[in-house]
Amino acid sequence: MNFQQIIDRTVKKISASPKQVIDNARSGSITDLKDLANFWHQVPHLNLVSLGLLDLFFFHLDADKAFDTPSEANERKPESERAFYALLGLAKSADYFLPGALYHNDPAVLKAWPGIFKWSAFFFKTRVISVPPRPVEGRRAAMDVIAMTWYSLTRADNLRETMASTKGSIEIATHIWLLDSEVPFSGPQLVNIPSAAAALDAILVDASTLDRVVTAGGGKPEPLIKIAMSRTRTALGRTHIVPQEATIYLDLLGHLSRAPNHPLRLGLLNAGAIALCTRATVTLVRALNARGDPAFLDGVIAGLSYLANCLQSTEGFTWVIQSLNADLLLALVETSPYFSQMDEDDYDMITLSLKETLPTYLVYRSVIQAVDQGMQRLQPEHFKKIGKSKAKDLWNDFRSLAEERLFVVLHAAAVKGKAATCDNVQCQKIDAKNTFRKCSGCSTTLYCSKECQTVAWKEGGHKQMCKMKHRERLEGKSQAITKSDSAFFHHLATRDARHHLPLLRRLGRSSYPALRWCDLLIRIDYTVVPPDYSVVPLAEAEAERDRTGMQMRGFSNAEARSDALIERARQNPERFGLVQSKIVSGHGMQLVLSAVTGNFWEENGEFKLGTGELYSEEEDEHFTVDTEIDDVDIMLARTTINQFLAHHGEKPAF
């Protein structure tokens, strides 16, 4: 008799007298219990669960029946055989614990867990890690039965935390997961998913479980990280990807990275998890497009969810750049037609990268360039695709900001070295950078003459500032932020402050009418979209920084140098303007203080649109202009005109 004939005969037997078979199994019939455990799910026309099937399995997994000693003698007893078949039966019951199903959050499941765990631990010791080892078939079967039973039970929300908090549960799940590759399949698989990974993934309910995983894995995160990455790559590298398998491995990466500063997350990041999950998303969404299997969408969501949760780890911009270089923009664009099919929570989390994460990191020159390169890799059909999606407005806003910041980068490169200022406040001569002499101590401060350098050293406070700059330069060698990114912070802040002078003047008049503009500190908050502009008196600058608990960017002596700059601006109010920028740095924020020489507030007049006359709010209190046209605006306008002409088959005008 072949296997299919055995199945048919057994299904026929169960179908003929389902209640009798269940009663026989409860009374101790191993044959009937074995038949039910193996084939109950193949009797779809009968609802065996409503006849008490799961209660039968719980009955034979009672904690009082479990043996305390994991011996071979106890393992051969009928009670053990019945318990193993009961676990096998439960391994196929996941659908009955889902929300809305018969046993979802049923108190009977919670009551049964201690016995299920005790028997699982017994079989783990006697069949999985026994010495000498059991034959591969027996070990593999025990691993799959335990893992799939636990995975099935975690579908019941009220049980997951209890399972995770049970002493030994995380440890057993971790061991089975680690052994998954060492104990190969020798016959048909119980299920078509990686059960060990699914079980471990399901009971990692919070960050507190991660230390237990590391301990169970030998005390070091590196082996766990290597295995997690390797298995994910293998699943994604198959000629015919199994979407459920890929989804579980990506989900597990996400749960292993649950805690922001945990060694598992940091190790996975350093092992390339960001690039892996980004490329995985592209691979899976293309498979979804090609094969039409909606199961791939779960994998796409898992990949993008990992990015949403982990891109802002440590200082953030390193991982943002890695993801952009691995085609994050392509992943989002290709996924955009499916945004309308996602749960709102998934959609909001995934599109957070377009709404907040990427826009706030567009203060880094390297991020701006990575976004530009990603945009250039997109084809016209990609822009059409996301332009028709639920996220079209988010995309358009992000793309506009990215384009503006790119032109700020180009403008910074164009003016570099063309307009330097002598650091002697009594001089402040402006000329080409190559006409100045550089301080040999800090290697950054410029002077137009030896005389100005001497005055600044003796009277201008550069003696103290030079030491702080030198120390900051040495400390900067250990920082991930590049010199070009640091320089760009200042260029962006001063450009945006000049661009928004009308708004800043209006804020100064309304908030501090008794103060001169030069007595104000400009603040730009780049951690929100769009950036927020405000002013505070210079006299309150340090108190405001201390009140908010913000730190100056990256260096231990940066606050001291900031205080020195503020004091210098107070002493020379008409020769310095100060801009304090708040920038995102991982899950935190940092301050960057930029000094602008000259009478910054009086550099440009505030004009009425379409006239050459100075604008006065007294003339029309309802007419307000927030920005002034600058070189970046002109560059953007010229590009827009050229794009319009190209669309209509005309030659560019600029």
XYZ file of C-alpha atoms in Angstrom:
654
model
C 0.000 0.000 0.000
C 1.477 3.345 -1.038
C 1.398 6.520 1.040
C -1.571 8.068 -0.766
C -3.598 4.914 -0.216
C -2.785 5.090 3.500
C -3.989 8.689 3.580
C -7.204 7.851 1.749
C -7.963 4.908 4.045
C -7.302 6.910 7.199
C -9.335 9.928 6.045
C -12.208 7.581 5.200
C -12.006 6.016 8.667
C -12.044 9.411 10.410
C -14.862 10.694 8.199
C -17.023 7.649 8.951
C -16.933 8.031 12.748
C -15.163 11.261 13.741
C -16.549 11.424 17.259
C -15.683 7.785 17.909
C -12.104 8.223 16.681
C -11.657 11.275 18.916
C -13.135 9.418 21.912
C -10.876 6.416 21.268
C -7.849 8.691 21.127
C -8.822 10.367 24.380
C -9.159 6.938 25.993
C -5.565 6.173 25.054
C -5.682 4.620 21.568
C -2.289 5.496 20.117
C -3.371 4.349 16.639
C -6.357 6.705 16.555
C -4.362 9.549 18.059
C -1.612 9.011 15.481
C -4.153 9.037 12.640
C -5.725 12.248 13.883
C -2.347 13.933 14.419
C -1.172 13.109 10.912
C -4.321 13.547 8.835
C -6.987 15.611 10.638
C -6.317 18.646 8.498
C -7.047 16.557 5.377
C -10.680 16.089 6.390
C -11.923 19.554 5.355
C -15.609 18.610 5.119
C -15.682 17.870 8.862
C -14.983 20.462 11.534
C -13.075 18.165 13.852
C -11.994 21.123 15.983
C -15.610 21.805 16.958
C -15.797 18.160 18.093
C -13.009 18.776 20.612
C -9.924 17.812 18.606
C -7.649 20.495 20.058
C -8.939 19.769 23.542
C -7.903 16.171 22.900
C -4.374 17.289 22.091
C -4.298 19.511 25.199
C -5.458 16.540 27.282
C -2.503 14.397 26.283
C -0.115 17.299 26.886
C -1.178 17.862 30.477
C 1.703 19.079 32.633
C 0.989 16.452 35.292
C 1.625 13.701 32.746
C 5.028 15.038 31.686
C 8.150 13.336 32.999
C 10.601 15.363 35.028
C 13.549 13.213 33.962
C 14.390 13.254 30.220
C 15.523 9.644 30.103
C 15.387 7.127 27.276
C 13.196 4.878 29.425
C 10.624 7.630 29.962
C 10.815 8.562 26.295
C 9.695 5.035 25.328
C 6.595 5.073 27.564
C 3.078 5.328 26.046
C 2.509 8.712 27.694
C 5.450 10.120 25.751
C 4.236 8.677 22.466
C 0.772 10.152 22.975
C 2.253 13.534 23.916
C 4.416 13.634 20.791
C 1.442 12.864 18.535
C -0.541 15.563 20.340
C 2.232 18.070 19.569
C 2.227 16.904 15.960
C -1.495 17.542 15.752
C -1.170 21.033 17.241
C 1.619 21.839 14.782
C -1.026 22.024 12.038
C -3.518 24.177 13.933
C -2.227 27.743 13.396
C -5.393 28.935 11.621
C -7.506 28.172 14.692
C -5.558 30.625 16.853
C -5.753 33.593 14.487
C -7.949 36.606 15.338
C -11.587 35.694 14.900
C -10.936 31.941 14.993
C -12.413 29.515 17.506
C -9.404 29.344 19.864
C -8.057 32.875 19.508
C -7.413 34.123 23.043
C -9.350 31.164 24.474
C -8.404 30.704 28.160
C -8.042 26.972 27.491
C -4.960 27.654 25.373
C -3.325 29.680 28.123
C -4.136 26.926 30.602
C -2.632 24.289 28.333
C 0.668 26.095 27.730
C 2.587 24.865 30.847
C 2.009 21.258 29.798
C 2.825 21.971 26.151
C 6.070 23.624 27.177
C 7.022 20.892 29.633
C 6.539 18.172 27.025
C 8.324 20.266 24.377
C 11.324 20.643 26.676
C 11.242 16.900 27.347
C 11.367 16.002 23.634
C 13.972 18.699 22.980
C 16.262 17.021 25.497
C 15.508 13.416 24.535
C 15.321 13.730 20.761
C 17.085 16.929 19.659
C 20.142 17.361 21.882
C 20.423 13.871 23.338
C 23.815 12.218 23.789
C 24.556 10.193 21.796
C 22.613 11.998 19.047
C 19.432 10.476 17.675
C 19.196 9.607 13.969
C 18.711 12.641 11.748
C 15.095 11.745 10.945
C 14.080 11.716 14.606
C 15.911 14.914 15.477
C 14.487 16.737 12.474
C 10.959 15.598 13.201
C 11.169 16.689 16.842
C 12.600 20.094 15.887
C 9.848 20.743 13.354
C 7.042 19.536 15.604
C 8.159 21.698 18.537
C 8.810 24.739 16.350
C 5.550 24.523 14.408
C 3.490 23.919 17.543
C 4.965 27.003 19.155
C 4.541 29.055 15.987
C 0.885 27.979 15.789
C 0.241 28.948 19.406
C 1.788 32.412 18.981
C -1.110 33.287 16.683
C -3.086 33.645 19.937
C -2.206 37.161 21.118
C -2.866 36.422 24.791
C -0.292 33.615 24.791
C 2.752 35.143 23.087
C 4.038 37.121 26.067
C 3.429 34.179 28.385
C 5.377 31.918 26.033
C 8.258 34.395 25.797
C 8.437 34.897 29.566
C 8.516 31.146 30.268
C 11.943 30.164 31.522
C 13.707 28.194 28.816
C 11.376 29.044 25.911
C 13.614 31.587 24.155
C 16.579 29.330 24.796
C 14.949 26.239 23.229
C 13.691 28.263 20.239
C 17.181 29.693 19.707
C 18.854 26.272 19.859
C 16.397 24.784 17.370
C 16.975 27.737 15.050
C 20.755 27.362 15.292
C 20.492 23.618 14.552
C 18.241 24.176 11.550
C 21.079 23.902 9.014
C 22.996 21.228 10.913
C 20.094 18.755 10.922
C 19.015 18.458 7.260
C 15.672 17.263 5.998
C 15.699 13.575 5.069
C 12.108 13.282 3.924
C 9.008 15.405 3.256
C 8.810 18.616 5.289
C 6.060 19.089 7.840
C 5.343 22.595 6.502
C 6.570 24.792 3.640
C 8.071 27.485 5.864
C 11.286 27.580 7.922
C 9.579 26.529 11.146
C 12.546 27.162 13.434
C 12.938 30.744 12.219
C 9.164 31.252 12.368
C 8.953 30.087 15.989
C 11.886 32.190 17.191
C 10.624 35.220 15.291
C 7.157 34.870 16.813
C 8.231 34.827 20.467
C 10.709 37.720 20.307
C 7.996 39.948 21.707
C 10.231 42.738 23.024
C 13.824 43.888 23.377
C 14.296 42.056 26.684
C 14.278 38.711 24.878
C 17.373 39.548 22.806
C 19.876 39.088 25.629
C 18.464 35.600 26.181
C 18.957 34.816 22.494
C 22.600 35.867 22.664
C 23.187 33.874 25.846
C 21.545 30.788 24.349
C 23.708 31.199 21.264
C 26.934 31.028 23.249
C 27.216 34.534 24.657
C 28.438 36.309 21.507
C 26.187 37.917 18.873
C 28.516 37.328 15.901
C 27.558 33.675 15.183
C 23.859 34.539 15.371
C 24.333 37.479 13.025
C 26.260 35.367 10.529
C 23.558 32.682 10.478
C 20.674 35.162 10.197
C 22.307 36.999 7.296
C 23.386 33.822 5.510
C 19.955 32.187 5.627
C 18.249 35.371 4.451
C 20.627 35.669 1.504
C 20.066 32.008 0.640
C 16.281 32.420 0.677
C 16.485 35.475 -1.563
C 19.017 33.903 -3.906
C 16.892 30.961 -4.945
C 15.948 30.691 -8.611
C 12.346 30.256 -7.507
C 11.909 32.324 -4.340
C 9.411 31.031 -1.780
C 7.688 34.207 -0.534
C 6.760 32.807 2.887
C 10.351 31.753 3.527
C 11.766 35.135 2.508
C 9.194 36.965 4.632
C 9.995 34.980 7.778
C 13.738 35.509 7.452
C 13.280 39.263 6.878
C 10.868 39.436 9.832
C 13.415 37.671 12.011
C 16.096 40.199 11.029
C 13.691 42.900 12.120
C 12.968 41.301 15.488
C 16.641 40.611 16.160
C 17.177 44.331 15.527
C 14.331 45.411 17.799
C 16.476 47.228 20.405
C 18.213 50.384 19.054
C 21.596 49.947 20.752
C 21.656 46.180 21.197
C 24.738 44.298 19.909
C 22.490 42.261 17.620
C 21.194 45.333 15.814
C 24.586 46.993 15.627
C 26.174 43.766 14.420
C 23.516 43.223 11.761
C 23.942 46.792 10.547
C 27.696 46.354 10.257
C 27.151 43.035 8.468
C 25.160 44.763 5.714
C 21.553 44.220 6.795
C 20.439 47.610 5.457
C 21.666 46.933 1.930
C 20.390 43.343 2.100
C 16.860 44.393 3.093
C 16.806 47.155 0.480
C 17.819 44.804 -2.333
C 15.458 42.152 -0.953
C 12.554 44.577 -1.297
C 13.429 45.282 -4.929
C 13.768 41.540 -5.642
C 10.474 40.642 -3.967
C 8.413 43.426 -5.505
C 9.695 42.461 -8.939
C 8.729 38.846 -8.210
C 5.305 40.129 -7.144
C 4.981 41.981 -10.449
C 6.111 38.946 -12.458
C 4.253 36.151 -10.649
C 1.264 37.969 -9.220
C 1.448 36.035 -5.936
C 0.142 38.354 -3.174
C 2.298 36.472 -0.627
C 5.273 38.443 -1.951
C 3.742 41.650 -0.634
C 4.293 40.411 2.942
C 7.996 40.093 2.167
C 8.085 43.565 0.624
C 6.470 44.999 3.762
C 8.933 43.074 5.969
C 11.917 44.477 4.057
C 10.675 48.056 4.089
C 9.661 47.747 7.757
C 13.222 46.784 8.654
C 14.453 49.920 6.915
C 11.825 52.107 8.574
C 12.900 50.866 12.018
C 16.669 50.766 11.518
C 17.703 53.528 9.096
C 18.112 56.023 11.934
C 20.325 53.775 14.056
C 23.521 55.248 15.557
C 24.156 58.520 13.674
C 21.716 57.533 10.943
C 23.173 58.985 7.773
C 25.543 56.040 7.194
C 22.603 53.636 6.894
C 20.500 56.090 4.908
C 23.309 56.340 2.351
C 23.771 52.569 2.262
C 20.080 52.064 1.570
C 20.013 54.756 -1.104
C 23.027 53.197 -2.804
C 21.235 49.825 -2.726
C 18.253 51.413 -4.547
C 15.888 52.472 -1.769
C 14.179 54.909 -4.134
C 13.615 52.144 -6.683
C 12.202 49.896 -3.932
C 9.715 52.585 -2.884
C 8.718 53.430 -6.449
C 8.224 49.790 -7.448
C 6.167 49.178 -4.308
C 4.030 52.302 -4.696
C 1.228 50.649 -6.758
C 0.620 48.321 -3.790
C 0.421 51.082 -1.152
C -3.370 51.116 -1.458
C -3.474 47.394 -0.573
C -1.575 47.815 2.693
C -2.934 48.297 6.184
C -2.791 51.963 7.150
C -0.222 51.221 9.870
C 2.073 49.484 7.375
C 1.592 52.263 4.827
C 2.342 55.001 7.360
C 5.457 53.221 8.613
C 6.823 52.505 5.137
C 6.175 55.964 3.698
C 7.720 57.607 6.764
C 10.969 57.458 4.783
C 9.494 59.834 2.188
C 7.646 61.974 4.700
C 10.316 62.420 7.389
C 13.441 60.253 7.314
C 14.899 61.111 3.913
C 13.826 64.792 3.969
C 15.428 65.400 7.366
C 18.686 63.767 6.226
C 18.893 66.058 3.218
C 21.108 68.305 5.323
C 24.005 65.930 4.630
C 25.821 66.570 1.365
C 26.556 62.853 0.970
C 22.863 61.984 1.383
C 21.834 64.616 -1.156
C 24.277 63.180 -3.673
C 23.108 59.609 -2.999
C 19.492 60.686 -3.556
C 20.479 62.373 -6.816
C 22.254 59.234 -8.019
C 19.217 57.142 -7.070
C 16.929 59.507 -8.974
C 19.132 59.229 -12.046
C 18.809 55.437 -11.993
C 15.021 55.694 -12.207
C 13.344 55.500 -15.598
C 10.425 57.647 -16.846
C 7.992 54.783 -16.208
C 9.037 54.757 -12.556
C 8.061 58.400 -12.099
C 4.728 57.713 -13.804
C 4.148 54.718 -11.527
C 4.579 56.577 -8.242
C 2.828 59.597 -9.711
C -0.350 57.516 -9.887
C 0.040 56.055 -6.390
C -1.383 56.920 -3.004
C 1.973 58.483 -2.088
C 2.247 60.850 -5.065
C 2.072 64.012 -2.934
C 4.699 62.719 -0.498
C 6.929 61.797 -3.438
C 6.525 65.167 -5.159
C 7.332 67.077 -1.958
C 10.384 64.920 -1.329
C 11.597 65.200 -4.905
C 11.230 68.998 -4.878
C 13.197 69.302 -1.646
C 15.897 66.932 -2.928
C 16.240 68.980 -6.103
C 16.516 72.241 -4.162
C 19.157 70.827 -1.816
C 21.098 69.453 -4.798
C 21.303 72.954 -6.225
C 22.500 74.213 -2.847
C 25.300 71.625 -3.122
C 26.119 72.785 -6.661
C 26.043 76.403 -5.553
C 28.383 75.642 -2.659
C 30.832 74.035 -5.079
C 30.560 76.980 -7.473
C 31.369 79.631 -4.855
C 33.959 77.606 -2.949
C 37.129 79.603 -2.498
C 35.771 82.676 -4.263
C 34.723 84.732 -1.239
C 36.717 84.268 1.964
C 36.689 86.713 4.882
C 39.513 87.890 7.099
C 38.866 86.689 10.653
C 40.068 89.945 12.214
C 36.780 91.596 13.259
C 38.353 95.028 12.762
C 39.033 94.200 9.107
C 36.763 91.473 7.645
C 38.173 91.991 4.174
C 36.492 89.801 1.547
C 38.558 88.329 -1.276
C 39.400 85.070 -3.038
C 40.462 82.364 -0.589
C 43.860 81.838 -2.222
C 44.825 85.432 -1.360
C 44.632 84.765 2.389
C 47.078 83.229 4.817
C 45.961 80.317 7.003
C 46.520 79.968 10.743
C 49.110 77.211 11.199
C 47.578 76.143 14.511
C 43.969 75.317 13.572
C 44.523 75.183 9.788
C 41.091 76.734 9.146
C 41.071 80.426 10.115
C 42.062 82.911 7.374
C 43.725 86.336 7.507
C 44.479 88.852 4.815
C 47.785 89.882 6.416
C 50.255 89.124 9.156
C 49.091 92.236 10.977
C 45.456 91.061 11.051
C 46.571 87.655 12.288
C 48.487 89.278 15.147
C 45.563 91.502 16.138
C 43.154 88.531 16.105
C 45.544 86.471 18.241
C 46.127 89.149 20.857
C 42.819 91.001 20.896
C 40.260 88.996 18.912
C 40.130 85.831 21.009
C 41.681 83.543 18.419
C 44.288 82.283 20.883
C 41.583 80.389 22.775
C 39.516 79.608 19.683
C 42.544 78.148 17.913
C 43.096 75.580 20.651
C 39.447 74.531 20.559
C 39.452 74.241 16.765
C 42.634 72.175 16.837
C 41.152 69.837 19.454
C 37.928 69.578 17.482
C 39.847 68.711 14.323
C 41.647 65.873 16.138
C 38.400 64.570 17.628
C 36.786 64.797 14.226
C 39.036 62.045 12.901
C 36.972 59.547 14.911
C 33.658 60.911 13.659
C 31.693 59.268 10.855
C 30.624 62.644 9.446
C 32.923 63.717 6.637
C 34.624 67.075 6.382
C 32.561 67.924 3.301
C 29.315 67.126 5.151
C 30.371 69.336 8.055
C 31.208 72.203 5.717
C 27.897 71.806 3.924
C 25.909 72.168 7.166
C 27.215 75.722 7.440
C 26.660 76.581 3.784
C 23.072 75.283 3.898
C 22.250 77.101 7.127
C 23.640 80.446 5.998
C 21.985 80.117 2.573
C 18.603 79.278 4.101
C 18.918 82.080 6.651
C 19.688 84.621 3.901
C 16.916 83.171 1.752
C 14.419 83.609 4.590
C 15.567 87.053 5.754
C 12.113 88.621 5.220
C 10.550 85.997 7.478
C 13.319 86.300 10.080
C 13.061 90.090 10.180
C 9.311 89.823 10.675
C 9.796 87.312 13.495
C 12.313 89.633 15.124
C 9.998 92.648 14.892
C 7.016 90.780 16.308
C 8.765 88.808 19.050
C 11.506 91.191 20.179
C 10.580 94.711 19.041
C 12.968 96.346 21.521
C 16.035 94.498 20.182
C 18.123 95.154 17.127
C 18.169 92.348 14.565
C 21.886 91.886 15.130
C 21.156 91.044 18.777
C 19.202 87.961 17.704
C 20.258 84.354 17.157
C 18.652 82.696 14.132
C 17.436 79.142 14.691
C 16.580 76.650 11.951
C 15.093 73.300 12.924
C 15.898 70.825 10.141
C 14.470 67.893 12.110
C 10.958 68.815 10.982
C 9.534 69.068 7.473
C 9.469 71.798 6.304
C 12.228 73.348 8.440
C 11.060 75.676 11.201
C 12.543 79.177 11.522
C 12.690 81.200 14.729
C 14.790 83.800 16.554
C 15.881 84.263 20.179
C 18.026 86.932 21.829
C 21.743 86.198 21.772
C 21.728 86.823 25.512
C 19.486 83.767 25.975
C 21.251 81.448 23.539
C 23.171 79.334 26.078
C 20.208 79.158 28.452
C 17.976 78.003 25.588
C 20.454 75.281 24.633
C 20.696 74.073 28.228
C 16.911 74.185 28.628
C 16.320 71.922 25.608
C 19.147 69.553 26.582
C 20.630 69.736 23.089
C 24.313 69.072 22.466
C 26.590 70.639 19.934
C 27.467 68.356 17.053
C 29.815 65.527 17.783
C 32.715 66.976 19.759
C 33.419 67.217 23.473
C 34.590 70.835 23.260
C 32.028 71.984 20.672
C 29.868 73.628 23.324
C 32.811 75.672 24.561
C 33.564 76.858 21.026
C 29.868 77.646 20.571
C 29.889 79.765 23.711
C 32.975 81.572 22.432
C 31.279 82.329 19.104
C 28.175 83.639 20.858
C 30.285 85.869 23.079
C 32.192 87.155 20.055
C 28.910 87.996 18.306
C 27.708 89.863 21.405
C 30.842 91.945 21.495
C 30.649 92.661 17.747
C 26.916 92.607 16.974
C 27.142 94.440 13.661
C 29.983 92.306 12.356
C 28.596 88.798 12.981
C 25.379 86.926 12.495
C 24.832 83.534 14.134
C 22.674 80.689 12.827
C 21.949 77.726 15.065
C 20.767 74.634 13.171
C 19.114 71.597 14.696
C 19.896 68.509 12.625
C 18.835 64.898 12.900
C 21.404 62.374 14.086
C 19.939 58.896 14.361
C 17.214 58.916 17.002
C 18.736 62.037 18.531
C 19.411 65.593 17.441
C 22.445 67.853 17.404
C 23.120 71.544 17.112
C 25.393 73.224 14.600
C 26.366 76.863 15.085
C 27.345 78.839 11.988
C 28.888 82.313 12.021
C 28.227 84.767 9.187
C 30.570 87.728 8.957
C 29.407 91.235 8.138
C 26.118 92.893 8.985
C 24.094 89.856 7.987
C 20.694 91.330 8.798
C 21.223 94.370 6.563
C 22.694 92.564 3.545
C 19.575 92.846 1.420
C 16.607 95.145 1.298
C 13.137 93.754 1.700
C 11.348 94.559 -1.564
C 7.793 94.626 -2.774
C 7.211 92.132 -5.533
C 7.405 93.788 -8.950
C 8.920 97.061 -7.697
C 12.254 98.389 -6.692
C 10.929 99.974 -3.534
C 11.672 98.856 -0.023
C 8.758 96.969 1.502
C 7.346 98.101 4.826
C 4.865 96.064 6.856
C 3.288 99.324 8.019
C 2.069 99.882 4.454
C 0.199 96.577 4.232
C 0.145 94.327 7.288
C -1.458 91.513 5.282
C 1.266 91.371 2.624
C 4.150 89.139 3.685
C 7.072 87.640 1.807
C 8.980 84.835 3.540
C 11.891 84.454 1.125
C 14.106 86.391 -1.243
C 15.151 85.140 -4.655
C 18.729 83.889 -4.659
C 21.118 81.982 -6.916
C 19.591 78.627 -5.977
C 16.115 79.842 -6.941
C 17.464 81.004 -10.282
C 19.180 77.645 -10.884
C 15.937 75.829 -10.063
C 13.928 78.092 -12.351
C 16.318 77.576 -15.244
C 16.177 73.805 -14.795
C 12.369 73.867 -14.734
C 12.278 75.913 -17.946
C 14.711 73.518 -19.639
C 12.629 70.523 -18.571
C 9.496 72.162 -19.928
C 11.179 72.883 -23.239
C 12.571 69.346 -23.468
C 9.093 67.926 -22.838
C 7.854 69.889 -25.863
C 10.786 68.929 -28.052
C 12.567 72.275 -27.799
C 16.228 73.027 -27.139
C 17.213 74.102 -23.614
C 17.251 77.840 -23.008
C 20.045 77.763 -20.448
